[in-house]
Amino acid sequence: MNANPPRGKFITFEGGEGAGKTTQITRLAERLNARGIMTITTREPGGAPGADSIRSLLVSGATDKWDPISEVLLLYAARREHLKQTILPALNQGAWVLCDRFADSTMAYQGYGHGISKDFIRTLHAEVVGDSDPDLTLILDIPVEVGVGRAVSRNTSTRSGEDRFERMDKSFHERLRAGFLDIAAGAPERVRVIDADFTPEAITQTVWHIVTDKFELDSPADSA
Ligand code: TMP
């Protein structure tokens, strides 16, 4: 790697439960790697040692175990660790960072879902994240019953216990879905919404078209 590589791109994937973000992040990383672009894949809450410890406090246990404001503060504490220890160093080394959830999840889940003041979240965001917002955010949008159904069956088989948010009621999930769409409408330069009620292959193609177009990579129709 040369001494001053161009800064990498910061791409976040967002959406409700069971939207298929993890699969799409893996496939995008493979395609970028095949183009010679170095990537790291990471997720929130988590992505750094302290942030992973905070994750375990947040994703399991009773749905009402945290006061919603405490929950926002924990999420932003984890985010700060993740940014400082993982995201910014990778970007500065020229890697592209593909992140499964970031700050839009806090606005959608805690702001729209739990009704926490959006101004409070924006103020915290400005202090914690500053000008390190993503270059591109892809929101995978899926009907609540489809997404939560998928997430529940996935948890039963593979990672039982990380289901605190999935167990919240349907109206909570409807609010956060509407919240993500509202966030997208307010930030058209950064955010694109993808209808995720399609096959994973079709979504992979859509993601690739958006990324190649946004960052002016060659041959958008190619697959790696
Ligand atoms: P995951 O299931 O996508 O790994 O995310 C863990 C859970 O954390 C998911 O149910 C959404 C929730 N979450 C929030 O409520 N607010 C946030 O800011 C983030 C990053 C995640």
mmCIF file with all atom_site columns, N, CA and C in Angstrom, residues 10 40-59 74-87 97-103 105-106 162:
data_model
loop_
_atom_site.group_PDB
_atom_site.id
_atom_site.type_symbol
_atom_site.label_atom_id
_atom_site.label_alt_id
_atom_site.label_comp_id
_atom_site.label_asym_id
_atom_site.label_entity_id
_atom_site.label_seq_id
_atom_site.pdbx_PDB_ins_code
_atom_site.Cartn_x
_atom_site.Cartn_y
_atom_site.Cartn_z
_atom_site.occupancy
_atom_site.B_iso_or_equiv
_atom_site.pdbx_formal_charge
_atom_site.auth_seq_id
_atom_site.auth_comp_id
_atom_site.auth_asym_id
_atom_site.auth_atom_id
_atom_site.pdbx_PDB_model_num
ATOM 1   N N  . PHE A 1 10  ? -17.215 5.049   2.238  1.00 0.00 ? 10  PHE A N  1
ATOM 2   C CA . PHE A 1 10  ? -17.947 4.530   3.388  1.00 0.00 ? 10  PHE A CA 1
ATOM 3   C C  . PHE A 1 10  ? -19.390 4.258   2.942  1.00 0.00 ? 10  PHE A C  1
ATOM 4   N N  . ILE A 1 40  ? -13.342 -3.554  3.933  1.00 0.00 ? 40  ILE A N  1
ATOM 5   C CA . ILE A 1 40  ? -13.612 -4.238  5.195  1.00 0.00 ? 40  ILE A CA 1
ATOM 6   C C  . ILE A 1 40  ? -15.120 -4.257  5.387  1.00 0.00 ? 40  ILE A C  1
ATOM 7   N N  . THR A 1 41  ? -15.623 -5.342  5.982  1.00 0.00 ? 41  THR A N  1
ATOM 8   C CA . THR A 1 41  ? -17.043 -5.389  6.307  1.00 0.00 ? 41  THR A CA 1
ATOM 9   C C  . THR A 1 41  ? -17.164 -5.365  7.830  1.00 0.00 ? 41  THR A C  1
ATOM 10  N N  . THR A 1 42  ? -18.121 -4.589  8.287  1.00 0.00 ? 42  THR A N  1
ATOM 11  C CA . THR A 1 42  ? -18.274 -4.438  9.729  1.00 0.00 ? 42  THR A CA 1
ATOM 12  C C  . THR A 1 42  ? -19.759 -4.199  10.026 1.00 0.00 ? 42  THR A C  1
ATOM 13  N N  . ARG A 1 43  ? -20.107 -4.061  11.287 1.00 0.00 ? 43  ARG A N  1
ATOM 14  C CA . ARG A 1 43  ? -21.528 -3.938  11.624 1.00 0.00 ? 43  ARG A CA 1
ATOM 15  C C  . ARG A 1 43  ? -21.714 -3.128  12.895 1.00 0.00 ? 43  ARG A C  1
ATOM 16  N N  . GLU A 1 44  ? -22.940 -2.639  13.059 1.00 0.00 ? 44  GLU A N  1
ATOM 17  C CA . GLU A 1 44  ? -23.308 -1.968  14.307 1.00 0.00 ? 44  GLU A CA 1
ATOM 18  C C  . GLU A 1 44  ? -24.568 -2.609  14.881 1.00 0.00 ? 44  GLU A C  1
ATOM 19  N N  . PRO A 1 45  ? -24.801 -2.541  16.205 1.00 0.00 ? 45  PRO A N  1
ATOM 20  C CA . PRO A 1 45  ? -23.762 -2.136  17.148 1.00 0.00 ? 45  PRO A CA 1
ATOM 21  C C  . PRO A 1 45  ? -22.628 -3.164  17.138 1.00 0.00 ? 45  PRO A C  1
ATOM 22  N N  . GLY A 1 46  ? -21.402 -2.656  17.275 1.00 0.00 ? 46  GLY A N  1
ATOM 23  C CA . GLY A 1 46  ? -20.244 -3.538  17.301 1.00 0.00 ? 46  GLY A CA 1
ATOM 24  C C  . GLY A 1 46  ? -19.134 -2.987  16.425 1.00 0.00 ? 46  GLY A C  1
ATOM 25  N N  . GLY A 1 47  ? -18.226 -3.857  15.992 1.00 0.00 ? 47  GLY A N  1
ATOM 26  C CA . GLY A 1 47  ? -17.184 -3.467  15.063 1.00 0.00 ? 47  GLY A CA 1
ATOM 27  C C  . GLY A 1 47  ? -15.888 -2.986  15.709 1.00 0.00 ? 47  GLY A C  1
ATOM 28  N N  . ALA A 1 48  ? -15.830 -2.987  17.030 1.00 0.00 ? 48  ALA A N  1
ATOM 29  C CA . ALA A 1 48  ? -14.603 -2.671  17.783 1.00 0.00 ? 48  ALA A CA 1
ATOM 30  C C  . ALA A 1 48  ? -14.786 -3.340  19.148 1.00 0.00 ? 48  ALA A C  1
ATOM 31  N N  . PRO A 1 49  ? -13.694 -3.609  19.866 1.00 0.00 ? 49  PRO A N  1
ATOM 32  C CA . PRO A 1 49  ? -13.863 -4.392  21.107 1.00 0.00 ? 49  PRO A CA 1
ATOM 33  C C  . PRO A 1 49  ? -14.887 -3.792  22.087 1.00 0.00 ? 49  PRO A C  1
ATOM 34  N N  . GLY A 1 50  ? -14.766 -2.506  22.400 1.00 0.00 ? 50  GLY A N  1
ATOM 35  C CA . GLY A 1 50  ? -15.713 -1.895  23.341 1.00 0.00 ? 50  GLY A CA 1
ATOM 36  C C  . GLY A 1 50  ? -17.127 -1.890  22.778 1.00 0.00 ? 50  GLY A C  1
ATOM 37  N N  . ALA A 1 51  ? -17.235 -1.660  21.476 1.00 0.00 ? 51  ALA A N  1
ATOM 38  C CA . ALA A 1 51  ? -18.552 -1.608  20.833 1.00 0.00 ? 51  ALA A CA 1
ATOM 39  C C  . ALA A 1 51  ? -19.210 -2.989  20.840 1.00 0.00 ? 51  ALA A C  1
ATOM 40  N N  . ASP A 1 52  ? -18.394 -4.040  20.707 1.00 0.00 ? 52  ASP A N  1
ATOM 41  C CA . ASP A 1 52  ? -18.963 -5.393  20.768 1.00 0.00 ? 52  ASP A CA 1
ATOM 42  C C  . ASP A 1 52  ? -19.487 -5.697  22.173 1.00 0.00 ? 52  ASP A C  1
ATOM 43  N N  . SER A 1 53  ? -18.782 -5.184  23.185 1.00 0.00 ? 53  SER A N  1
ATOM 44  C CA . SER A 1 53  ? -19.285 -5.380  24.555 1.00 0.00 ? 53  SER A CA 1
ATOM 45  C C  . SER A 1 53  ? -20.625 -4.673  24.731 1.00 0.00 ? 53  SER A C  1
ATOM 46  N N  . ILE A 1 54  ? -20.727 -3.470  24.173 1.00 0.00 ? 54  ILE A N  1
ATOM 47  C CA . ILE A 1 54  ? -22.005 -2.730  24.276 1.00 0.00 ? 54  ILE A CA 1
ATOM 48  C C  . ILE A 1 54  ? -23.094 -3.475  23.503 1.00 0.00 ? 54  ILE A C  1
ATOM 49  N N  . ARG A 1 55  ? -22.731 -4.039  22.345 1.00 0.00 ? 55  ARG A N  1
ATOM 50  C CA . ARG A 1 55  ? -23.728 -4.800  21.563 1.00 0.00 ? 55  ARG A CA 1
ATOM 51  C C  . ARG A 1 55  ? -24.404 -5.874  22.412 1.00 0.00 ? 55  ARG A C  1
ATOM 52  N N  . SER A 1 56  ? -23.583 -6.597  23.168 1.00 0.00 ? 56  SER A N  1
ATOM 53  C CA . SER A 1 56  ? -24.185 -7.699  23.925 1.00 0.00 ? 56  SER A CA 1
ATOM 54  C C  . SER A 1 56  ? -25.163 -7.180  24.982 1.00 0.00 ? 56  SER A C  1
ATOM 55  N N  . LEU A 1 57  ? -24.968 -5.950  25.434 1.00 0.00 ? 57  LEU A N  1
ATOM 56  C CA . LEU A 1 57  ? -25.926 -5.369  26.385 1.00 0.00 ? 57  LEU A CA 1
ATOM 57  C C  . LEU A 1 57  ? -27.250 -5.025  25.700 1.00 0.00 ? 57  LEU A C  1
ATOM 58  N N  . LEU A 1 58  ? -27.167 -4.698  24.407 1.00 0.00 ? 58  LEU A N  1
ATOM 59  C CA . LEU A 1 58  ? -28.330 -4.146  23.712 1.00 0.00 ? 58  LEU A CA 1
ATOM 60  C C  . LEU A 1 58  ? -29.220 -5.178  23.027 1.00 0.00 ? 58  LEU A C  1
ATOM 61  N N  . VAL A 1 59  ? -28.626 -6.241  22.482 1.00 0.00 ? 59  VAL A N  1
ATOM 62  C CA . VAL A 1 59  ? -29.397 -7.068  21.553 1.00 0.00 ? 59  VAL A CA 1
ATOM 63  C C  . VAL A 1 59  ? -30.104 -8.263  22.194 1.00 0.00 ? 59  VAL A C  1
ATOM 64  N N  . LEU A 1 74  ? -25.988 4.454   24.659 1.00 0.00 ? 74  LEU A N  1
ATOM 65  C CA . LEU A 1 74  ? -25.153 3.253   24.473 1.00 0.00 ? 74  LEU A CA 1
ATOM 66  C C  . LEU A 1 74  ? -24.809 3.061   22.998 1.00 0.00 ? 74  LEU A C  1
ATOM 67  N N  . LEU A 1 75  ? -25.789 3.250   22.127 1.00 0.00 ? 75  LEU A N  1
ATOM 68  C CA . LEU A 1 75  ? -25.536 3.079   20.691 1.00 0.00 ? 75  LEU A CA 1
ATOM 69  C C  . LEU A 1 75  ? -24.495 4.076   20.197 1.00 0.00 ? 75  LEU A C  1
ATOM 70  N N  . TYR A 1 76  ? -24.588 5.315   20.664 1.00 0.00 ? 76  TYR A N  1
ATOM 71  C CA . TYR A 1 76  ? -23.606 6.314   20.211 1.00 0.00 ? 76  TYR A CA 1
ATOM 72  C C  . TYR A 1 76  ? -22.235 6.122   20.861 1.00 0.00 ? 76  TYR A C  1
ATOM 73  N N  . ALA A 1 77  ? -22.201 5.574   22.059 1.00 0.00 ? 77  ALA A N  1
ATOM 74  C CA . ALA A 1 77  ? -20.893 5.241   22.644 1.00 0.00 ? 77  ALA A CA 1
ATOM 75  C C  . ALA A 1 77  ? -20.233 4.147   21.801 1.00 0.00 ? 77  ALA A C  1
ATOM 76  N N  . ALA A 1 78  ? -21.013 3.131   21.445 1.00 0.00 ? 78  ALA A N  1
ATOM 77  C CA . ALA A 1 78  ? -20.482 2.059   20.597 1.00 0.00 ? 78  ALA A CA 1
ATOM 78  C C  . ALA A 1 78  ? -20.044 2.622   19.247 1.00 0.00 ? 78  ALA A C  1
ATOM 79  N N  . ARG A 1 79  ? -20.851 3.524   18.696 1.00 0.00 ? 79  ARG A N  1
ATOM 80  C CA . ARG A 1 79  ? -20.539 4.107   17.363 1.00 0.00 ? 79  ARG A CA 1
ATOM 81  C C  . ARG A 1 79  ? -19.234 4.877   17.392 1.00 0.00 ? 79  ARG A C  1
ATOM 82  N N  . ARG A 1 80  ? -19.015 5.615   18.467 1.00 0.00 ? 80  ARG A N  1
ATOM 83  C CA . ARG A 1 80  ? -17.777 6.396   18.570 1.00 0.00 ? 80  ARG A CA 1
ATOM 84  C C  . ARG A 1 80  ? -16.553 5.465   18.563 1.00 0.00 ? 80  ARG A C  1
ATOM 85  N N  . GLU A 1 81  ? -16.627 4.395   19.365 1.00 0.00 ? 81  GLU A N  1
ATOM 86  C CA . GLU A 1 81  ? -15.525 3.419   19.387 1.00 0.00 ? 81  GLU A CA 1
ATOM 87  C C  . GLU A 1 81  ? -15.303 2.820   17.999 1.00 0.00 ? 81  GLU A C  1
ATOM 88  N N  . HIS A 1 82  ? -16.402 2.474   17.359 1.00 0.00 ? 82  HIS A N  1
ATOM 89  C CA . HIS A 1 82  ? -16.338 1.841   16.033 1.00 0.00 ? 82  HIS A CA 1
ATOM 90  C C  . HIS A 1 82  ? -15.692 2.792   15.017 1.00 0.00 ? 82  HIS A C  1
ATOM 91  N N  . LEU A 1 83  ? -16.117 4.044   15.051 1.00 0.00 ? 83  LEU A N  1
ATOM 92  C CA . LEU A 1 83  ? -15.558 5.039   14.114 1.00 0.00 ? 83  LEU A CA 1
ATOM 93  C C  . LEU A 1 83  ? -14.067 5.223   14.333 1.00 0.00 ? 83  LEU A C  1
ATOM 94  N N  . LYS A 1 84  ? -13.707 5.470   15.601 1.00 0.00 ? 84  LYS A N  1
ATOM 95  C CA . LYS A 1 84  ? -12.312 5.831   15.907 1.00 0.00 ? 84  LYS A CA 1
ATOM 96  C C  . LYS A 1 84  ? -11.375 4.643   15.706 1.00 0.00 ? 84  LYS A C  1
ATOM 97  N N  . GLN A 1 85  ? -11.845 3.459   16.081 1.00 0.00 ? 85  GLN A N  1
ATOM 98  C CA . GLN A 1 85  ? -10.930 2.300   16.071 1.00 0.00 ? 85  GLN A CA 1
ATOM 99  C C  . GLN A 1 85  ? -10.945 1.506   14.779 1.00 0.00 ? 85  GLN A C  1
ATOM 100 N N  . THR A 1 86  ? -12.041 1.561   14.062 1.00 0.00 ? 86  THR A N  1
ATOM 101 C CA . THR A 1 86  ? -12.165 0.670   12.895 1.00 0.00 ? 86  THR A CA 1
ATOM 102 C C  . THR A 1 86  ? -12.442 1.439   11.604 1.00 0.00 ? 86  THR A C  1
ATOM 103 N N  . ILE A 1 87  ? -13.501 2.233   11.591 1.00 0.00 ? 87  ILE A N  1
ATOM 104 C CA . ILE A 1 87  ? -13.954 2.822   10.318 1.00 0.00 ? 87  ILE A CA 1
ATOM 105 C C  . ILE A 1 87  ? -12.963 3.851   9.792  1.00 0.00 ? 87  ILE A C  1
ATOM 106 N N  . VAL A 1 97  ? -15.246 0.807   3.357  1.00 0.00 ? 97  VAL A N  1
ATOM 107 C CA . VAL A 1 97  ? -15.882 0.239   4.541  1.00 0.00 ? 97  VAL A CA 1
ATOM 108 C C  . VAL A 1 97  ? -17.346 -0.045  4.232  1.00 0.00 ? 97  VAL A C  1
ATOM 109 N N  . LEU A 1 98  ? -17.730 -1.314  4.341  1.00 0.00 ? 98  LEU A N  1
ATOM 110 C CA . LEU A 1 98  ? -19.122 -1.721  4.121  1.00 0.00 ? 98  LEU A CA 1
ATOM 111 C C  . LEU A 1 98  ? -19.707 -2.066  5.483  1.00 0.00 ? 98  LEU A C  1
ATOM 112 N N  . CYS A 1 99  ? -20.649 -1.272  5.917  1.00 0.00 ? 99  CYS A N  1
ATOM 113 C CA . CYS A 1 99  ? -21.106 -1.384  7.306  1.00 0.00 ? 99  CYS A CA 1
ATOM 114 C C  . CYS A 1 99  ? -22.583 -1.758  7.375  1.00 0.00 ? 99  CYS A C  1
ATOM 115 N N  . ASP A 1 100 ? -22.864 -2.825  8.117  1.00 0.00 ? 100 ASP A N  1
ATOM 116 C CA . ASP A 1 100 ? -24.218 -3.323  8.337  1.00 0.00 ? 100 ASP A CA 1
ATOM 117 C C  . ASP A 1 100 ? -24.834 -2.508  9.479  1.00 0.00 ? 100 ASP A C  1
ATOM 118 N N  . ARG A 1 101 ? -25.624 -1.548  9.137  1.00 0.00 ? 101 ARG A N  1
ATOM 119 C CA . ARG A 1 101 ? -26.265 -0.569  10.036 1.00 0.00 ? 101 ARG A CA 1
ATOM 120 C C  . ARG A 1 101 ? -25.279 0.511   10.470 1.00 0.00 ? 101 ARG A C  1
ATOM 121 N N  . PHE A 1 102 ? -25.820 1.715   10.646 1.00 0.00 ? 102 PHE A N  1
ATOM 122 C CA . PHE A 1 102 ? -25.062 2.838   11.205 1.00 0.00 ? 102 PHE A CA 1
ATOM 123 C C  . PHE A 1 102 ? -26.096 3.794   11.792 1.00 0.00 ? 102 PHE A C  1
ATOM 124 N N  . ALA A 1 103 ? -25.829 5.088   11.728 1.00 0.00 ? 103 ALA A N  1
ATOM 125 C CA . ALA A 1 103 ? -26.648 6.043   12.478 1.00 0.00 ? 103 ALA A CA 1
ATOM 126 C C  . ALA A 1 103 ? -28.114 6.104   12.033 1.00 0.00 ? 103 ALA A C  1
ATOM 127 N N  . SER A 1 105 ? -30.003 3.726   11.599 1.00 0.00 ? 105 SER A N  1
ATOM 128 C CA . SER A 1 105 ? -30.737 2.763   12.430 1.00 0.00 ? 105 SER A CA 1
ATOM 129 C C  . SER A 1 105 ? -31.153 3.401   13.754 1.00 0.00 ? 105 SER A C  1
ATOM 130 N N  . THR A 1 106 ? -30.304 4.245   14.314 1.00 0.00 ? 106 THR A N  1
ATOM 131 C CA . THR A 1 106 ? -30.685 4.881   15.578 1.00 0.00 ? 106 THR A CA 1
ATOM 132 C C  . THR A 1 106 ? -31.867 5.827   15.355 1.00 0.00 ? 106 THR A C  1
ATOM 133 N N  . GLU A 1 162 ? -30.090 -13.037 20.084 1.00 0.00 ? 162 GLU A N  1
ATOM 134 C CA . GLU A 1 162 ? -29.912 -11.646 19.634 1.00 0.00 ? 162 GLU A CA 1
ATOM 135 C C  . GLU A 1 162 ? -31.210 -11.130 19.019 1.00 0.00 ? 162 GLU A C  1
#
